[in-house]
One Martini backbone bead per residue (centre of mass of N, CA, C, O) as a GRO file, in nm:
protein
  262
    1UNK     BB    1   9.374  11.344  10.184
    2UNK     BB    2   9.503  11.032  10.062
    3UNK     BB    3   9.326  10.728   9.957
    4UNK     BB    4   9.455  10.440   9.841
    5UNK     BB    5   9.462  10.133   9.618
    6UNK     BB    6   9.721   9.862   9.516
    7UNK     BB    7   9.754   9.617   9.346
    8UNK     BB    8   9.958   9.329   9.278
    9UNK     BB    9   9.742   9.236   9.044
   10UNK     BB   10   9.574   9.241   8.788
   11UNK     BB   11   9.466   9.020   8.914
   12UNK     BB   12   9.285   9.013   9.140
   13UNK     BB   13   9.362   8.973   9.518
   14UNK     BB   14   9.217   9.130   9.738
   15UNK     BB   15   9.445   9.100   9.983
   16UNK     BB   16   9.663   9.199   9.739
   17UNK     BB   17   9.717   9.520   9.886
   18UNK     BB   18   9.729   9.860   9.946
   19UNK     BB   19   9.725  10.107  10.150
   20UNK     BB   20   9.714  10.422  10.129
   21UNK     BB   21   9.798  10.781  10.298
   22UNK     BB   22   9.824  11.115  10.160
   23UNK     BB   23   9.901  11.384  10.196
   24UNK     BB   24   9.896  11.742  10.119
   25UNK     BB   25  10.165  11.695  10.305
   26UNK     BB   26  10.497  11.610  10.325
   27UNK     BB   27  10.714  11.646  10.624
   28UNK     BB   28  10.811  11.387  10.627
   29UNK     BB   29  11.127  11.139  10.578
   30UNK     BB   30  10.908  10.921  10.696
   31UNK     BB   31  10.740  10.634  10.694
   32UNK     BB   32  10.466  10.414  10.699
   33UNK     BB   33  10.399  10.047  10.778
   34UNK     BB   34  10.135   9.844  10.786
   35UNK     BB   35  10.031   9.559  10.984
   36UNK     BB   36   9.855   9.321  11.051
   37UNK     BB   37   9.631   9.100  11.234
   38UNK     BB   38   9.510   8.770  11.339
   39UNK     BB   39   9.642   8.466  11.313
   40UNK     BB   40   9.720   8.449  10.981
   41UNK     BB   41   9.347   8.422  10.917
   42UNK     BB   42   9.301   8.723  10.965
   43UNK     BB   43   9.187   9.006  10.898
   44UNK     BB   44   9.281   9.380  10.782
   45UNK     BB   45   9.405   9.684  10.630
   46UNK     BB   46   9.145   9.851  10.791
   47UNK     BB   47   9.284   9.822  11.096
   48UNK     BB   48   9.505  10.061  11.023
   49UNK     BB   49   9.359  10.378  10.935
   50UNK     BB   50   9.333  10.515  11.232
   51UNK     BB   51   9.661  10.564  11.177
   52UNK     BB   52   9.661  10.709  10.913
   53UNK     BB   53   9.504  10.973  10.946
   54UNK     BB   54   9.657  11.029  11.222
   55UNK     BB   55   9.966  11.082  11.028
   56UNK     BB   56   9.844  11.229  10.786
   57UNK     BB   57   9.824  11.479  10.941
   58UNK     BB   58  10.157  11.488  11.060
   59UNK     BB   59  10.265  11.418  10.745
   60UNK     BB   60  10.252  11.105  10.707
   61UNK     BB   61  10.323  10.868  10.501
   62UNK     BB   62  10.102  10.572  10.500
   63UNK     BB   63  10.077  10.210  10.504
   64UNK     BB   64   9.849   9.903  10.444
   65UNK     BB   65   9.887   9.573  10.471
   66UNK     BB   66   9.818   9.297  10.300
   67UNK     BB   67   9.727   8.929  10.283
   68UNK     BB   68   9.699   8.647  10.285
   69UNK     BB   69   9.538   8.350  10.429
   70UNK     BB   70   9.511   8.112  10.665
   71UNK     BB   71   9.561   7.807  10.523
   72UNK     BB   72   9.582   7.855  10.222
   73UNK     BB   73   9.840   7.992  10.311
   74UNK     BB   74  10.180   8.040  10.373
   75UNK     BB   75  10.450   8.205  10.525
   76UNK     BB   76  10.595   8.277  10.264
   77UNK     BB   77  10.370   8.437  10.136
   78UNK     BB   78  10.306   8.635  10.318
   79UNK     BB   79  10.617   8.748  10.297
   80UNK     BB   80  10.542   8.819  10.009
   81UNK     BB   81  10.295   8.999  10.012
   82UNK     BB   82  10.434   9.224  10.185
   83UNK     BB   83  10.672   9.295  10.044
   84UNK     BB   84  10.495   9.366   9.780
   85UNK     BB   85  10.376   9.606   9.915
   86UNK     BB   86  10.613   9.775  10.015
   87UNK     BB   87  10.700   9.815   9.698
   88UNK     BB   88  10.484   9.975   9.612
   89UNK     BB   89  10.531  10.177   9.800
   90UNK     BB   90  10.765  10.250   9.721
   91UNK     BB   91  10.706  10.349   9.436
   92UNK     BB   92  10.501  10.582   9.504
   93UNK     BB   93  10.730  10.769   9.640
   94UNK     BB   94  10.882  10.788   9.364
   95UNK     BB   95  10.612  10.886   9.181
   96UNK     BB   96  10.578  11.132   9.378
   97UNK     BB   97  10.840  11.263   9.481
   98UNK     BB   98  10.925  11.223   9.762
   99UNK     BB   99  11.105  11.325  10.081
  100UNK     BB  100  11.170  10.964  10.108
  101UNK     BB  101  11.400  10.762  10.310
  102UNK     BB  102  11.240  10.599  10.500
  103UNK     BB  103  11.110  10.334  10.709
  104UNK     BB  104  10.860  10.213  10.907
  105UNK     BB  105  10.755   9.965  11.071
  106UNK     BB  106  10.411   9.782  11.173
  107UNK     BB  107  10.260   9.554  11.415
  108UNK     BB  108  10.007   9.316  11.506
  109UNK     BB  109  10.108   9.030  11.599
  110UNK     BB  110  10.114   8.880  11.375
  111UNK     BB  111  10.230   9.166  11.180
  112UNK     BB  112  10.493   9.144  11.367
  113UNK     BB  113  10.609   8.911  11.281
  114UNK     BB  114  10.621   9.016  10.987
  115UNK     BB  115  10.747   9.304  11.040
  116UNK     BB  116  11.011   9.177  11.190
  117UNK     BB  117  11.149   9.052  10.918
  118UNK     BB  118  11.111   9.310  10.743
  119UNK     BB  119  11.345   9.421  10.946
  120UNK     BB  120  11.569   9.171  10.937
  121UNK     BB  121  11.517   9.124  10.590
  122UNK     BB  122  11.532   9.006  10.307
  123UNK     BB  123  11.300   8.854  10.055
  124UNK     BB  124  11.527   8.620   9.959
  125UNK     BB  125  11.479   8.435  10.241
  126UNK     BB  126  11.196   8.321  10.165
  127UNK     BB  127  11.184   8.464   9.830
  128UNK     BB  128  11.308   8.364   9.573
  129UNK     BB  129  11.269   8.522   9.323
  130UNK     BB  130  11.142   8.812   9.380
  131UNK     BB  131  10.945   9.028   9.233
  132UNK     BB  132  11.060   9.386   9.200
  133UNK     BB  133  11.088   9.712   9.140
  134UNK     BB  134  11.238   9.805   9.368
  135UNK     BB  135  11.515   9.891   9.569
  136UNK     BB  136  11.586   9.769   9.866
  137UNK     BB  137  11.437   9.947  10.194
  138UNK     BB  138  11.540   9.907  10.497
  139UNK     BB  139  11.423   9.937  10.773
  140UNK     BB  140  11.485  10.133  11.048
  141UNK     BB  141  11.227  10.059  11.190
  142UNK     BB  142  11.006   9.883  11.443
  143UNK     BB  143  10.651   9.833  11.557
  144UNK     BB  144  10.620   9.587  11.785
  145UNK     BB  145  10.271   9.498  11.885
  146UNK     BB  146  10.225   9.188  12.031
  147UNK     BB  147  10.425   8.986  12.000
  148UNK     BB  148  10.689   8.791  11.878
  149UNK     BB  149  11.030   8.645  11.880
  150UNK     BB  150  10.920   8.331  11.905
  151UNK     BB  151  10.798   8.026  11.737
  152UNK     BB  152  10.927   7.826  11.955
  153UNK     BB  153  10.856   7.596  12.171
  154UNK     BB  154  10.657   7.666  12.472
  155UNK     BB  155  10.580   7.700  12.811
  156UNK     BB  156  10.314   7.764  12.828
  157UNK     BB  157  10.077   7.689  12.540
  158UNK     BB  158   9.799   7.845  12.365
  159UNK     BB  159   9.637   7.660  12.205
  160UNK     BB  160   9.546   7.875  11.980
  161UNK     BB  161   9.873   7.965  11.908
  162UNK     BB  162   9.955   7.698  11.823
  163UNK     BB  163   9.743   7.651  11.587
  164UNK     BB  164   9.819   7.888  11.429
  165UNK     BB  165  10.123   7.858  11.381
  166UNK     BB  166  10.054   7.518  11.212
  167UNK     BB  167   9.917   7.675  10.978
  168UNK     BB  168  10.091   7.887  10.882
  169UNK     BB  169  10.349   7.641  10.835
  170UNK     BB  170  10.254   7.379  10.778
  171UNK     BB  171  10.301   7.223  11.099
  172UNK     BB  172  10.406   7.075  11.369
  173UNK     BB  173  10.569   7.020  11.661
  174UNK     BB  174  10.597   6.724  11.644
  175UNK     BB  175  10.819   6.749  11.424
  176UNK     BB  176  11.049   6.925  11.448
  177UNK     BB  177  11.084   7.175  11.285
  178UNK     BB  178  11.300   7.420  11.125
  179UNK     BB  179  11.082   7.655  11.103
  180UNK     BB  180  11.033   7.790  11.372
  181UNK     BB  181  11.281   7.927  11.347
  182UNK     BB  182  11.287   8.030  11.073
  183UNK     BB  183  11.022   8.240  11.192
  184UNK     BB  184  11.216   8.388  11.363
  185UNK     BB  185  11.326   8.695  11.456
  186UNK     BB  186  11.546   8.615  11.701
  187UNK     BB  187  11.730   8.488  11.446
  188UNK     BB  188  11.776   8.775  11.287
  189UNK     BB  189  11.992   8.925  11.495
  190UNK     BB  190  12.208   9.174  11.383
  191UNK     BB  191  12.432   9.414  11.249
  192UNK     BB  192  12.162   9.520  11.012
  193UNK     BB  193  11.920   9.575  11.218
  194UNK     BB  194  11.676   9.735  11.342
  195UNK     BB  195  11.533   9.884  11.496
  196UNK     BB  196  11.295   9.922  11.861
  197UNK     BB  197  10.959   9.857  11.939
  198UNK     BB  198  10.830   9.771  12.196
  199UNK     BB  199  10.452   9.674  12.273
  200UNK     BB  200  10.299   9.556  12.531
  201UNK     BB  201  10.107   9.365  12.740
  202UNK     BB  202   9.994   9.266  13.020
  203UNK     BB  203   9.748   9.062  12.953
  204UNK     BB  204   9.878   8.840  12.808
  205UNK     BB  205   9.799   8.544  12.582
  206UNK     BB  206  10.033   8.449  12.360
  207UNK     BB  207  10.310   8.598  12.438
  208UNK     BB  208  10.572   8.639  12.592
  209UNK     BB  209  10.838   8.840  12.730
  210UNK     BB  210  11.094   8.687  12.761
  211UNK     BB  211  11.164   8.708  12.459
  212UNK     BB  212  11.157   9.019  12.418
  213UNK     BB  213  11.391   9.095  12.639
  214UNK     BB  214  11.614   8.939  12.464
  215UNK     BB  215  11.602   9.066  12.215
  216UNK     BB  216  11.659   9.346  12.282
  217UNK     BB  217  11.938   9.270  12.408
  218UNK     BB  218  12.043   9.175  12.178
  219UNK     BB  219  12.039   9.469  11.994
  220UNK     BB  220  12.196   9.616  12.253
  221UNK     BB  221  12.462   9.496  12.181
  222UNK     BB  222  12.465   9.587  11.862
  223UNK     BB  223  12.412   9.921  11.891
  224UNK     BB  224  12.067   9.886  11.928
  225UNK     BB  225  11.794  10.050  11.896
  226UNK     BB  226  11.590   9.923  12.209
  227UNK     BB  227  11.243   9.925  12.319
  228UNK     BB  228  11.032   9.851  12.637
  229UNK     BB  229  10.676   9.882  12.651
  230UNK     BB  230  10.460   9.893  12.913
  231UNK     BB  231  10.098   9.781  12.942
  232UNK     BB  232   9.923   9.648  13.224
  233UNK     BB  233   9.633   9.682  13.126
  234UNK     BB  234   9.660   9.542  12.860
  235UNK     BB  235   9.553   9.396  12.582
  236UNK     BB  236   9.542   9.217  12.336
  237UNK     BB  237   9.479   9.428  12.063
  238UNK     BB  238   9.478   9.736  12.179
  239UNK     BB  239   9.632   9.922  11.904
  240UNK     BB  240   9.435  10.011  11.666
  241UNK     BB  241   9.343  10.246  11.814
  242UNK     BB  242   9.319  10.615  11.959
  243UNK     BB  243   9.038  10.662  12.192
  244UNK     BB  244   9.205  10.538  12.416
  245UNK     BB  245   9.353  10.573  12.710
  246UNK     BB  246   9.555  10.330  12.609
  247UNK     BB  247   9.630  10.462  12.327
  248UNK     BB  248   9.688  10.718  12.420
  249UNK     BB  249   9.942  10.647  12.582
  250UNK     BB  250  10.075  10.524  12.356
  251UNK     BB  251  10.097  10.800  12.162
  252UNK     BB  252  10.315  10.888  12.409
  253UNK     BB  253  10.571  10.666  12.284
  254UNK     BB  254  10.528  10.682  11.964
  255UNK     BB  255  10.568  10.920  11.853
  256UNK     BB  256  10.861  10.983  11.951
  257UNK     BB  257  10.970  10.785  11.806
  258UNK     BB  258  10.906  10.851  11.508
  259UNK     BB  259  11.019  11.160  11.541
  260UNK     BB  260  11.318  11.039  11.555
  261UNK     BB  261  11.343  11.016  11.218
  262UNK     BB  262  11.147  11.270  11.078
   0.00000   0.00000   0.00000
């Protein structure tokens, strides 16, 4: 396997990075695409290598992309940091001929939200004149992992995650902007949208469930697969690694999801 970071920047910036991670034999026509989380604010590309390994091990070709982080910047640049990853990522497997036609997203809490956009929307709903070198691959499937389905504001809502959101996004709920709507996911889901993966935690204190089994039924309205598959015992950002007994049973959940593209 080969892992290499490619930046965005000739100057470079840190957070503005992708890891890739390549087998030396790429079996797999679908590849892998992961953002982290961390309430917008933290986390690193480093944070899903351990999933990097091991799916470079069964064949795919799989990336991990940074972005800078709130309060520096807000969430357009965030999106546009993801898109410049993804494109980049493009670009590599152009680069290298492989013959791979797919792309999956996948992140976890903040990365689901980001990685949610990136399989919903073009990078110019967010980004107009965003810079890219390759043709727009969108992606075919996302696995949402302890995400949100939607920033409007509900009740009870977490003090942290309420702070994360409106440091993110630069306003208040108390504003009542329309930034909120423009930032859910469940906003975009239309007759172009991807495929969907949820995987919630039963633990979870952070983004409710019940919004995700409506955008989930949204999707299966449109004719689109969307499966939410509940883990009781799980806590939010549980499924970084593969070696505890609730992320093996996590990846016998999604490995057969990917190998559904592969």
């Amino acid at each position: 396997m080969e892992l290499i970071t490619r930046y965005y920047d000739e100057d470079i910036v840190l957070k503005r990075a992708v890891d890739i991670a390549c087998p030396t034999h790429v079996s797999r026509r679908v590849a892998l695409f992961y953002i982290h989380g961390g309430g917008w604010r933290a986390g690193a590309r480093d944070g899903f290598h351990r999933h990097l390994y091991h799916f470079s091990r069964k064949g795919y070709v799989c990336a991990s992309a940074g972005y800078r982080l709130a309060p520096t910047v807000h969430f357009t640049e965030q999106m546009g940091d993801v898109a410049i990853g993804y494109d980049r990522f493009l670009a590599y497997i152009r680069e290298r001929e492989l013959m791979v036609d797919r792309v999956i997203v996948a992140g976890s809490s903040a990365g689901a939200h980001l990685a949610s956009l990136l399989a919903l929307t073009d990078p110019a709903v967010f980004n107009p004149g965003i810079g890219l070198t390759e043709p727009w691959l969108r992606p075919i499937a996302c696995v949402s992992i302890n995400g949100p389905a939607t920033l409007e504001k509900w009740e009870p809502m977490h003090d942290g995650i309420k702070r994360d959101i409106e440091n993110m996004l630069g306003v208040t709920y108390e504003e009542e902007s329309a930034l909120f709507r423009k930032a859910s996911p469940s906003a975009y889901v239309e007759g172009e949208a991807a495929d969907f993966l949820f995987i919630i935690a039963g633990k979870e204190k952070f983004f409710p469930h019940s919004f995700i089994y409506e955008m989930s039924g949204e999707l299966q309205r449109l004719s689109k697969r969307s499966e939410v598959v509940l883990f009781p015992e799980a806590e939010h950002g549980f499924f970084y690694g593969i070696g505890s007994p609730l992320q093996q049973e996590a990846l016998t959940v999604l490995e057969p999801f990917l190998e559904s593209y592969a």
